[in-house]
XYZ file of C-alpha atoms in Angstrom:
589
model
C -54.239 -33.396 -71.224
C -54.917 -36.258 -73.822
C -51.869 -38.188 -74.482
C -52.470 -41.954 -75.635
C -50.545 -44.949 -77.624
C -53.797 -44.217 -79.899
C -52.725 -40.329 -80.929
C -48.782 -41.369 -81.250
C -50.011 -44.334 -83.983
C -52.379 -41.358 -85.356
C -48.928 -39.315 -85.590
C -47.294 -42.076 -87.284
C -49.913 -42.741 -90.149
C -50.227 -39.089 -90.770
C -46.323 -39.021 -91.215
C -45.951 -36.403 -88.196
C -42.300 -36.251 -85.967
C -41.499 -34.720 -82.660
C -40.321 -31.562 -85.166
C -43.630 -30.649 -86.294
C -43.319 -28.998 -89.776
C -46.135 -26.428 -90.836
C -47.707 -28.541 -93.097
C -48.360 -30.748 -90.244
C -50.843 -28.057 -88.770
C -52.610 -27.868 -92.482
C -56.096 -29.823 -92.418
C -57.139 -32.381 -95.325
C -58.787 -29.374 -95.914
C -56.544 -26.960 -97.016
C -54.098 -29.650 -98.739
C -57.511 -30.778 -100.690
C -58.327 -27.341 -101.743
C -61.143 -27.296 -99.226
C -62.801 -30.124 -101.251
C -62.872 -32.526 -98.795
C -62.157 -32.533 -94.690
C -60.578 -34.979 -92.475
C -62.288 -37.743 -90.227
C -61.427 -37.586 -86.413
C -58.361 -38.853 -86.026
C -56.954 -35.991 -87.979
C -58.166 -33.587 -85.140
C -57.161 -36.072 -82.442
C -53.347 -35.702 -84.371
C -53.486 -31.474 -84.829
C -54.965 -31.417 -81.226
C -51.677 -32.813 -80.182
C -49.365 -31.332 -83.162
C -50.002 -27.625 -82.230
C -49.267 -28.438 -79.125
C -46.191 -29.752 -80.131
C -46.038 -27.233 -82.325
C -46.788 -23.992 -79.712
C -45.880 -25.771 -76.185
C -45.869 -22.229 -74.586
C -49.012 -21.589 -76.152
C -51.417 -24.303 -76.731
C -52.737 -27.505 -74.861
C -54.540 -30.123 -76.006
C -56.761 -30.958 -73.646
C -59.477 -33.940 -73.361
C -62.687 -32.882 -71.723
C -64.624 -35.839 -71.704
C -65.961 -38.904 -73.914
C -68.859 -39.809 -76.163
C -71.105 -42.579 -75.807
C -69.228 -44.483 -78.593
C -65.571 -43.813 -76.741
C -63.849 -40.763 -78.438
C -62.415 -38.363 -76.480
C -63.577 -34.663 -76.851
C -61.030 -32.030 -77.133
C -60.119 -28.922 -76.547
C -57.428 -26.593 -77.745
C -56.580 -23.814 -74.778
C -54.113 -21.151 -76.915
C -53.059 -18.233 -75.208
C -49.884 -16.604 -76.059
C -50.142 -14.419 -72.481
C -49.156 -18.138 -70.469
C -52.591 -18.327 -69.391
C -53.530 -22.090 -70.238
C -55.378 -23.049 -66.889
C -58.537 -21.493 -65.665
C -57.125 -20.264 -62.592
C -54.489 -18.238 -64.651
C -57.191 -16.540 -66.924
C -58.942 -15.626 -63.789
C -56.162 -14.262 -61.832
C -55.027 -12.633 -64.620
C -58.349 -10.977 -65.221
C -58.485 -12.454 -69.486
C -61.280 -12.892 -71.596
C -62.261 -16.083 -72.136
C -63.991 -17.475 -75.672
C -65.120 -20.671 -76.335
C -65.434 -21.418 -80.037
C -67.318 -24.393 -80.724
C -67.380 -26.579 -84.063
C -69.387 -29.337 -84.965
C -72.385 -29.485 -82.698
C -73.999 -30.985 -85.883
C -70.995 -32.733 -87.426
C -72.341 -32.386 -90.875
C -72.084 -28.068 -90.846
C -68.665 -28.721 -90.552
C -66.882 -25.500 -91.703
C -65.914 -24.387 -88.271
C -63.670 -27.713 -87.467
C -61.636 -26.675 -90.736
C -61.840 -22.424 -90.481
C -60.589 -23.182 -86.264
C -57.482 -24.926 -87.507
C -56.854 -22.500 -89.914
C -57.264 -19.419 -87.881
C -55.108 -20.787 -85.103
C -52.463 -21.557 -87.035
C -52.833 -17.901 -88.566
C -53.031 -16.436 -84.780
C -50.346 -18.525 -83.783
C -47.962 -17.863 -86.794
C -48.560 -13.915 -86.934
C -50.036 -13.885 -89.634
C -53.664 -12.941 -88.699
C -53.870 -10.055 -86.381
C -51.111 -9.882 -83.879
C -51.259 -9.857 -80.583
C -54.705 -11.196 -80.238
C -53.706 -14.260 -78.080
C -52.103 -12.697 -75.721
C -54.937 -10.440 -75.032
C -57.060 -13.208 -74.390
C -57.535 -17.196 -73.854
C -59.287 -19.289 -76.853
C -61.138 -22.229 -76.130
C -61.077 -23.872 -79.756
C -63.391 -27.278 -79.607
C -62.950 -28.751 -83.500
C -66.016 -31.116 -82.954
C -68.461 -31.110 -80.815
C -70.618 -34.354 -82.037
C -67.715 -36.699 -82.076
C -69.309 -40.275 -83.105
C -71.814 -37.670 -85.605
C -68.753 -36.801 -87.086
C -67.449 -40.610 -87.606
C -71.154 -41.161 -89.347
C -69.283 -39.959 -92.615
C -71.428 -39.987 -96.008
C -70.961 -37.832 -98.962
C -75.239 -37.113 -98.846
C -75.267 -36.769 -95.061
C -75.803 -32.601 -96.066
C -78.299 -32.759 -99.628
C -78.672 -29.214 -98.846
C -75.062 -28.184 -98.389
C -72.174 -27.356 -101.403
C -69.239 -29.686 -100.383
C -67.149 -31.153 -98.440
C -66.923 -34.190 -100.616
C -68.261 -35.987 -97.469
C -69.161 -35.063 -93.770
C -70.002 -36.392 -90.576
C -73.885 -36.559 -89.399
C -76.470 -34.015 -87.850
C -77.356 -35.960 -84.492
C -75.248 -38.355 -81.980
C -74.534 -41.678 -81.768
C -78.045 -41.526 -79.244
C -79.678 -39.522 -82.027
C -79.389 -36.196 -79.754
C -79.292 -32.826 -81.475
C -77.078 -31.519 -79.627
C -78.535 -28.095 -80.406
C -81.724 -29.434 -78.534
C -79.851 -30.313 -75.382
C -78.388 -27.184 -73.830
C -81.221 -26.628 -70.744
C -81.954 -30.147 -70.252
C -78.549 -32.227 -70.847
C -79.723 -35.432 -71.096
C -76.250 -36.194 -73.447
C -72.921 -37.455 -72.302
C -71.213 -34.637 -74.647
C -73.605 -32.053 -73.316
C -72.783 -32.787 -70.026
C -69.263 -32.812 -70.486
C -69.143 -29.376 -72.424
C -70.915 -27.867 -69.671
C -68.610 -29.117 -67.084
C -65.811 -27.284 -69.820
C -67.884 -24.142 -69.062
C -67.935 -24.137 -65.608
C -64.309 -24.810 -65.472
C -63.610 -21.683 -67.831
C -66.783 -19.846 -67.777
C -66.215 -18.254 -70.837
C -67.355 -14.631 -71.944
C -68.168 -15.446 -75.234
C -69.390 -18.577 -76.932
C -69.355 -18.781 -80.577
C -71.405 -21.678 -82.062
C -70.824 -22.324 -85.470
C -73.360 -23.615 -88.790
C -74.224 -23.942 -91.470
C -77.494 -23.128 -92.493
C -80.210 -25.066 -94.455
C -82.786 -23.420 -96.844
C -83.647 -21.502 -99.872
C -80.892 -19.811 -102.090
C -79.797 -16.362 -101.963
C -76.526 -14.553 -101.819
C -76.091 -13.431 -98.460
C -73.209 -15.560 -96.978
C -73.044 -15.884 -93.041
C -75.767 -14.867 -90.498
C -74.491 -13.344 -87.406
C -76.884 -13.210 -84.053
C -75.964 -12.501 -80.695
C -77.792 -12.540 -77.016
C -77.663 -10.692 -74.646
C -79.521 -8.440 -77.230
C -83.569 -8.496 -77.134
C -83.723 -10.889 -73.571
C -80.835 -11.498 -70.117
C -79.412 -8.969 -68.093
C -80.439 -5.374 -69.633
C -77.154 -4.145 -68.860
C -75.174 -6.207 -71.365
C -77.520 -5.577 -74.413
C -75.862 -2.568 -75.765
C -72.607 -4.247 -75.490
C -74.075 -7.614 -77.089
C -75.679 -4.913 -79.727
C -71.835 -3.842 -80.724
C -70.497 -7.254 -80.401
C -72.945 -8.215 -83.375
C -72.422 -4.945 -85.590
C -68.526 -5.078 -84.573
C -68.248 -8.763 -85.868
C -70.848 -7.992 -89.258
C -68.900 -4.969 -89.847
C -65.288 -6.297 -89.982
C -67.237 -9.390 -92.289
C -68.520 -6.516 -94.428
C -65.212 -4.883 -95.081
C -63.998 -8.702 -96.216
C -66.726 -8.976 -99.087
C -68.982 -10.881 -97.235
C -72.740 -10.044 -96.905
C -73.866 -10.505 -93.382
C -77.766 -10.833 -92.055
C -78.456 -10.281 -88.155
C -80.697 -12.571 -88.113
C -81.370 -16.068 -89.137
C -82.257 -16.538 -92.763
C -85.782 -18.503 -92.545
C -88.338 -17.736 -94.494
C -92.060 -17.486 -91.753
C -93.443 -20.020 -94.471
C -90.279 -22.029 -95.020
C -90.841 -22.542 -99.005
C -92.024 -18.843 -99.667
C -90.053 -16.365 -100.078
C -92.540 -13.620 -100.012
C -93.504 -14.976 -96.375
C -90.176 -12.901 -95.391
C -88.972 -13.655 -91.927
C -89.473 -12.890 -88.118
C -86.438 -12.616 -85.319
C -86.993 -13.372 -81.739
C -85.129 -15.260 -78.802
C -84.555 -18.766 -78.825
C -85.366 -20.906 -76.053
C -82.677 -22.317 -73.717
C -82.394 -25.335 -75.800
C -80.280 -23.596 -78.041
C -76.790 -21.856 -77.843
C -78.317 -18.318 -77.639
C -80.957 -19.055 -75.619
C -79.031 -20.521 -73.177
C -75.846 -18.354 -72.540
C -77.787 -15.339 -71.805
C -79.354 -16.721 -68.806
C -75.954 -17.606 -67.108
C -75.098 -13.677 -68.026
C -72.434 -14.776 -70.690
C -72.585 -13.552 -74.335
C -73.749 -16.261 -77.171
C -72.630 -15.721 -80.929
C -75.219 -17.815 -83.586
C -72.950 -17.996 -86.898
C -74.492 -19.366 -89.840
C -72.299 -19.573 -93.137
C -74.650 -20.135 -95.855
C -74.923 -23.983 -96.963
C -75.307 -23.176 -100.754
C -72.085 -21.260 -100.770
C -69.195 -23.605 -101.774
C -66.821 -24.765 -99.093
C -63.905 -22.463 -99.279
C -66.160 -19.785 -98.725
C -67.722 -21.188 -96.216
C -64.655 -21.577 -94.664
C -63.021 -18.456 -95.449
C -65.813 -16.255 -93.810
C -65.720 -18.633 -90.788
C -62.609 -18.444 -89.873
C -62.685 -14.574 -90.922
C -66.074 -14.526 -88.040
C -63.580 -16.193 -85.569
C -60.574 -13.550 -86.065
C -63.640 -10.851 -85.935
C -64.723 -11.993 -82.289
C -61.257 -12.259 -81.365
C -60.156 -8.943 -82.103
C -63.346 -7.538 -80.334
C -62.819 -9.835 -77.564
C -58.969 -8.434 -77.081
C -60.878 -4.937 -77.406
C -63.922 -4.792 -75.123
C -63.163 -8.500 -73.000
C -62.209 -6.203 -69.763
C -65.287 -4.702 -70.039
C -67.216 -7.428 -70.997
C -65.959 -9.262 -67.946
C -67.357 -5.996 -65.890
C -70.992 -6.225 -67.690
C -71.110 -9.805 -66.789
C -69.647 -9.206 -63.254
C -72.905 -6.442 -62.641
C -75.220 -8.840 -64.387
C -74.273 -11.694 -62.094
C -74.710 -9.637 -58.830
C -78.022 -7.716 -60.365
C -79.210 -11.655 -60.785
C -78.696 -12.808 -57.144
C -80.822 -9.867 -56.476
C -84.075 -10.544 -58.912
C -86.448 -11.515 -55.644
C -89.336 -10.473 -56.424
C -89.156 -9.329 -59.970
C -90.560 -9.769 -63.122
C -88.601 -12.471 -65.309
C -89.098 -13.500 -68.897
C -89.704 -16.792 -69.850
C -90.493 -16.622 -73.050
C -90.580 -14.335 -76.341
C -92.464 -14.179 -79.397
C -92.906 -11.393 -82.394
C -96.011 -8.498 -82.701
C -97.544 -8.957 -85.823
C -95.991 -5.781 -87.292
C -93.882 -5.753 -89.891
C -91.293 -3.476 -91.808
C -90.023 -4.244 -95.381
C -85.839 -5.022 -95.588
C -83.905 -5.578 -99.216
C -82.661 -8.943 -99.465
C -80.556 -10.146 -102.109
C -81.922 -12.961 -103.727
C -81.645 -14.727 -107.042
C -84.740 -14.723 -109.164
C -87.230 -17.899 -108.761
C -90.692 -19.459 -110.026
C -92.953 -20.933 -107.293
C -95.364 -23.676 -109.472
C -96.842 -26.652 -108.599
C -95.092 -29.967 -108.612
C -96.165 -32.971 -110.543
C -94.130 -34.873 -108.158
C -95.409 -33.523 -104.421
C -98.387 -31.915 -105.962
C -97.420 -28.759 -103.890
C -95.997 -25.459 -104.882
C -92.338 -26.004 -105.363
C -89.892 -23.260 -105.782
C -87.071 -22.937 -108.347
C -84.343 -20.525 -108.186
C -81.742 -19.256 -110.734
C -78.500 -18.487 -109.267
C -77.127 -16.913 -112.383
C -79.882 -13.810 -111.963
C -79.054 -12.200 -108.683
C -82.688 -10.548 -107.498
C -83.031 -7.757 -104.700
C -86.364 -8.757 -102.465
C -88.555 -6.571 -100.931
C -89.491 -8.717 -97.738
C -92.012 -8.350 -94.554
C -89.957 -8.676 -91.968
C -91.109 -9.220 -88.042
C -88.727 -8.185 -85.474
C -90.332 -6.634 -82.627
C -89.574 -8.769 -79.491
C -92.455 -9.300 -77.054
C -92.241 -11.087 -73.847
C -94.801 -13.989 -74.098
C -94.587 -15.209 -70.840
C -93.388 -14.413 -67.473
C -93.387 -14.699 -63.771
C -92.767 -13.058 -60.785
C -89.667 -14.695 -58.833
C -89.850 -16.098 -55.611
C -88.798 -14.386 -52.738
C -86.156 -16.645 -51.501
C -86.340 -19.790 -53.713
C -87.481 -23.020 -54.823
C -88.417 -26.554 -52.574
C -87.717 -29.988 -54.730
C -89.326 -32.583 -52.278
C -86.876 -35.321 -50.982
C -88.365 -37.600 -53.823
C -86.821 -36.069 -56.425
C -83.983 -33.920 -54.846
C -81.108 -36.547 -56.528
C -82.645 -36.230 -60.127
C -83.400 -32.556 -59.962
C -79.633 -31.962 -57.674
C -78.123 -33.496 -60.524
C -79.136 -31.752 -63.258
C -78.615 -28.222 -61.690
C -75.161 -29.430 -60.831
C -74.535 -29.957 -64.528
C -75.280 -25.957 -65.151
C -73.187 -25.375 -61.752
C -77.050 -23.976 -59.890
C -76.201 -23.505 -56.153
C -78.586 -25.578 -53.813
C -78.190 -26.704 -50.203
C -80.070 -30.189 -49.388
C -82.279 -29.781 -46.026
C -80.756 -32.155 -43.046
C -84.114 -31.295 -41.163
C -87.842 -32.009 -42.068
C -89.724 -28.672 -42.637
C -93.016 -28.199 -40.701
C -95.718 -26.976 -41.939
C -95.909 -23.799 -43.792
C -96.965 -21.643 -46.287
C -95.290 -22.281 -49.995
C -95.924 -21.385 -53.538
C -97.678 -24.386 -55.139
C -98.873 -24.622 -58.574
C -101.713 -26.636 -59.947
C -102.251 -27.784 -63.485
C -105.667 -26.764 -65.052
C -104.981 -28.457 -68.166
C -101.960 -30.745 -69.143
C -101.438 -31.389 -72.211
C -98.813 -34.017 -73.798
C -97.439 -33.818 -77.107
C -98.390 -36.094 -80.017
C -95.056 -37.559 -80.529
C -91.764 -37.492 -78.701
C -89.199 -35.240 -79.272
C -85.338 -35.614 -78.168
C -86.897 -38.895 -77.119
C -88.671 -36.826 -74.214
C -92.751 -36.638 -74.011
C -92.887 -32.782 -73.296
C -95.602 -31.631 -71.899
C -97.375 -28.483 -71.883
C -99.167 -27.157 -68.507
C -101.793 -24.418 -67.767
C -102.247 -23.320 -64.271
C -101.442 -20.924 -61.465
C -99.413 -20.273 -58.672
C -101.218 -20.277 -55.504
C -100.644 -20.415 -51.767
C -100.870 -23.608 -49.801
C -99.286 -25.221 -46.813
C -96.943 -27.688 -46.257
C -94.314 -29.578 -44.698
C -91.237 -31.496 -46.296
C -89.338 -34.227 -45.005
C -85.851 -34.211 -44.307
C -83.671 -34.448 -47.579
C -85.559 -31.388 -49.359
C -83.570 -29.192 -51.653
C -83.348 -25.729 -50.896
C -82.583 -23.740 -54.337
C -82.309 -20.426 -53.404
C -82.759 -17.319 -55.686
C -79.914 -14.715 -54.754
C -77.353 -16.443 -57.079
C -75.873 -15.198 -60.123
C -77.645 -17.893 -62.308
C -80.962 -16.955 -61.369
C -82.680 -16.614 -64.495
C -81.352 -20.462 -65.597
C -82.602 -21.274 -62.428
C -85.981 -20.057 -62.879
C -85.877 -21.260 -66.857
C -85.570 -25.021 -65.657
C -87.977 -24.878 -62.258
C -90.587 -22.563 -63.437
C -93.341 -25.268 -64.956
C -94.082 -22.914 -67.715
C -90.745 -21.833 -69.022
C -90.513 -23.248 -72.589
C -87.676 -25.814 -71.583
C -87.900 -26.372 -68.086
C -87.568 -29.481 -66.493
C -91.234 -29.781 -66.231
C -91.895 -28.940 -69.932
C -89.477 -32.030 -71.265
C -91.535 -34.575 -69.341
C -89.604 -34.903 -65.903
C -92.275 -34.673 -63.430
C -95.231 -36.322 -65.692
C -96.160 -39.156 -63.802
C -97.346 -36.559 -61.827
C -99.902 -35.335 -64.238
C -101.159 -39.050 -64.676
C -104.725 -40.476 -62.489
C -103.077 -43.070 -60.714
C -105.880 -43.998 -58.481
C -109.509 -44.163 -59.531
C -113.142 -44.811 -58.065
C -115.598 -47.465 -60.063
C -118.429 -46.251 -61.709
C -121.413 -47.860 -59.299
C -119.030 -46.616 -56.407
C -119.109 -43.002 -58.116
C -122.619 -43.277 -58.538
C -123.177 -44.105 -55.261
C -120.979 -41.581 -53.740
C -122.871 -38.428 -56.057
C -126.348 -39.569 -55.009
C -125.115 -39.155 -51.002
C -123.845 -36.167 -51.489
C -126.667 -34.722 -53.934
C -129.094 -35.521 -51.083
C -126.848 -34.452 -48.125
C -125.177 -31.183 -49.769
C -127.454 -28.484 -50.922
C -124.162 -26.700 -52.252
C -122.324 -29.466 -54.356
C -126.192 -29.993 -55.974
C -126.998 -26.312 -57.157
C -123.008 -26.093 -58.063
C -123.771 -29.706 -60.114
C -127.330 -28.385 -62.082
C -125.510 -24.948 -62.777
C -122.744 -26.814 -64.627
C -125.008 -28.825 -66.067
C -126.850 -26.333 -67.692
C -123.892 -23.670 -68.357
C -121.535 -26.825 -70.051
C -122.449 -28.561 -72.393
C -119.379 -30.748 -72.929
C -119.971 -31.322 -69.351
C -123.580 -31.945 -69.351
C -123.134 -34.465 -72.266
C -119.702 -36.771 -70.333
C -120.943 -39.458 -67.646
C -117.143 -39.715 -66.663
C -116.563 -35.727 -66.030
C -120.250 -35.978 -65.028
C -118.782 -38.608 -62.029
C -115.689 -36.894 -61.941
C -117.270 -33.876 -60.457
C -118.240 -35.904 -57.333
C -115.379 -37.961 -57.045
C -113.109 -34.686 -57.097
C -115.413 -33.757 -54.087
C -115.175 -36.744 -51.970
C -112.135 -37.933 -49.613
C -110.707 -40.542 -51.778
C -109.087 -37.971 -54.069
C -105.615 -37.756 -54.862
C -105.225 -34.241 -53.782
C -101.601 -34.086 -55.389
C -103.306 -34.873 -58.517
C -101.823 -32.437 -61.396
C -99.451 -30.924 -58.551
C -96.020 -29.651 -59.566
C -94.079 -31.108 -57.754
C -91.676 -28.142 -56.624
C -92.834 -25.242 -54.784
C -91.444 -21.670 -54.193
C -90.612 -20.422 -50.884
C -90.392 -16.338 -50.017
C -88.623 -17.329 -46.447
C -84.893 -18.944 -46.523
C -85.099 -21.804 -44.617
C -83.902 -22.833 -41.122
């Protein structure tokens, strides 16, 4: 629980007493007319007012701190006297985590959180719905973005007056971070997770983007990709929640409102699965349901916080619904995980190419060119409401995937404290080896082409491998981790060790000085070493003239010509372009 000199001067200046009044639970917010929202320390105050406020209720709750010193928090409500993680599992509740500010600037859901707990809390939204459940209300996620406060910090965005910033004090996006956790707030809202494991996450936006008068996008996995057992309830979730919205006057989309070509309208739009980088991408894989909401960043802020806090009650009241059997989906999807040896996982998703037209209400608009960019810029009239006729591409294909081990996955000794510590952030079971492991057939996979990207991103090099799986033998010294399979977080485990997956461990640059020539062999040695074995090794010379004559990339390279031989000869580094983790079909000793 967070209790400091700090957040009883922040009680002073904000004129709050050990009696909290109600207006002490109303945000800058709502006194402002929702034209302007409050900087941290008003959180840090309410965080500790409704508890005040609600003692049998509500804690206030510090989960960890940001790089610049500000504690996160947490407000755990539950009217049933659930306010621990042990209670809500004893007791058998629902948990949801609802999750503002993970770019400080979208920063409706801070203000619609406050407002919809004090509503829950009062009686005055729907009754009952805390004591049906436990609410995990996090105002702001991106704590020092949020103290980077600038009226222009959102030039796409109608109001607040000012807001906090997209990225971290580090320049993270948090919404980049969820597989690979390289941030301190990343890692601590993870460790919040494992704690509560909640059933539900709800991450709330605000969108960029063209102009139009839908209001809120609503997406939810498991829906298209995880366990297929929780899709049809994921499926409901999503209609449940645009539903309710619909009956309110808003105008929900299930999906997110990008246009393929992002200043075309006519392009119309595609919906897939998002990697594990992202919120939705990465609760599915740990069997747990993800909501994406999106309030629309053109629509002023009252709306915006009106139908966000109207999204929150939504999940709620489905949560107090369906939780029990939510928890059962997620209970069967856990167990069918520990048992996916063997099978075919997804790594990845795209779109077919077909389409099918939607109506989407948009405002009328000219697309000419610019004498400023000299492109085609678009102009749209928000006074002349327009229905669109759009392409739309929504049929989910599996781009990539992989058969899973039969028992697991071997990180060599050299790297079992990186790679131990960042499955411990996503609580991944693994056992380190206290015995060397002879020799013995493993999964081992090669790179036939590695490619980096042009510039960093995250401030990672990622890097993009082709290659195969193949069979090889070998032994391990003592201090190997053993990462086995049958566990209910299989498919996260497989996301982050499988070299291919689109955000694994391997794929944000953490193995590439592995994929780098660190010895080498001088050109009069090479030359030296390929006339030997031309005149020694009828095979290596008729493989040599065939690829001369069938490459001629090859044919026309002296280094790839030498590299051919040097490849060949003893001096090569044969864990050159070797991942360096290999699957295992055989527990071991």
């Amino acid at each position: 629980m967070f209790r400091s000199l700090l957040t009883l001067t922040l009680w002073s200046c904000l004129g709050l007493s050990s009696a909290v009044s109600a207006a002490a639970l109303q945000t800058l917010a709502e006194q402002s007319g929702f034209l302007r929202t409050g900087r941290y320390a008003e959180v840090i105050a309410l965080c500790e007012a409704f508890q005040q406020a609600h003692p049998e209720a509500v804690r206030c709750v510090e989960f960890g701190r940001s790089p610049e010193g500000r504690p996160l928090l947490v407000l755990v409500a539950s009217t049933s006297g659930a306010l621990t993680p042990s209670m809500a599992r004893e007791r058998g509740l629902p948990v949801v985590l609802v999750q503002g500010g993970i770019h400080a600037g979208e920063v409706d859901g801070k203000d619609a959180g406050f407002l919809a707990l004090r509503e829950l809390l009062d009686g005055k939204a729907t009754n009952g719905l805390l004591g049906k459940q436990v609410l995990l209300f996090v105002p702001v996620f991106n704590v020092d973005g949020h103290e980077r406060f600038g009226p222009w910090n959102r030039p796409n965005q109608n109001g607040p007056e000012e807001m906090g910033w997209r990225t971290t004090a580090q320049n993270f996006n948090l919404n980049r971070d969820y597989a690979k956790a390289d941030s301190a707030e990343m890692q601590a809202m993870l460790a919040l997770v494992k704690a509560w494991d909640p059933i539900v996450t709800v991450d709330l936006h605000a969108t960029n983007g063209a102009q139009f008068e839908h209001d809120v996008a609503i997406q939810v996995e498991p829906l298209h990709a995880g366990d297929a057992g929780q899709r049809e309830a994921g499926l409901a979730l999503r209609d449940g929640v645009i539903a309710r919205l619909s009956q309110q006057g808003s105008l929900p989309l299930p999906f997110y409102p990008a246009f393929v070509d992002y200043d075309n309208p006519a392009s119309g739009f595609t919906d897939s699965v998002a990697p594990p980088r992202f919120s939705t991408g990465y609760f599915q894989l740990r069997n747990r349901f993800a909501i994406l909401v999106e309030t629309h960043s053109w629509k002023d802020y009252p709306t915006r916080v009106r139908i966000t806090r109207n999204t929150v009650i939504a999940v709620l009241e489905q949560a107090a619904r369906h939780g029990a059997r939510w928890l059962e989906l997620a209970a069967a999807a856990d167990a069918a995980a520990a048992r996916l040896a063997g099978s075919t996982v997804a790594l990845d998703y795209g779109v077919g190419e077909a389409s099918r037209e939607i109506e989407f209400r948009g405002y009328a608009y000219t697309r000419e060119p610019s004498a400023v960019s000299g492109a085609l810029m678009v102009r749209y009239d928000p006074g002349t409401p327009q229905l669109w006729r759009l392409p739309m591409r929504d049929q989910v294909t599996v781009t990539r995937s992989v058969t899973a081990p039969g028992a697991g996955y071997l990180v060599p000794a050299a790297h079992a404290a990186s790679v131990g510590a960042r499955l411990a952030v996503h609580g991944i079971e693994y056992r380190v080896l206290a015995r060397a492991l002879d020799a013995q057939a493993v999964g081992a996979f090669r790179a036939s082409q590695v490619t980096p990207s042009a510039q960093s991103l995250e401030g990672r090099q990622r890097m993009a491998l082709e290659g195969e799986w193949a069979a090889e033998t070998r032994a391990l010294p003592a201090g190997t981790l053993f990462v086995p399979i049958a566990q209910a977080k299989a498919r996260l485990v497989m996301a982050l060790l499988e070299p291919q997956a689109p955000d694994s461990l391997a794929a944000w640059g953490a193995f590439n000085n592995h994929f780098e020539a660190k010895e080498y062999m001088d050109t009069y040695v090479a030359e030296a070493v390929a006339r030997e074995m031309l005149a020694t090794d009828p095979a290596v010379a008729a493989e040599f003239a065939l690829k001369l004559e069938s490459d001629p990339e090859f044919a026309r390279s002296p280094q790839r010509r030498l590299e051919f031989f040097y490849r060949r000869h003893a001096s090569w580094d044969e864990r050159r372009d070797l991942y360096p983790v290999f699957r295992i079909d055989s527990i071991p000793d």
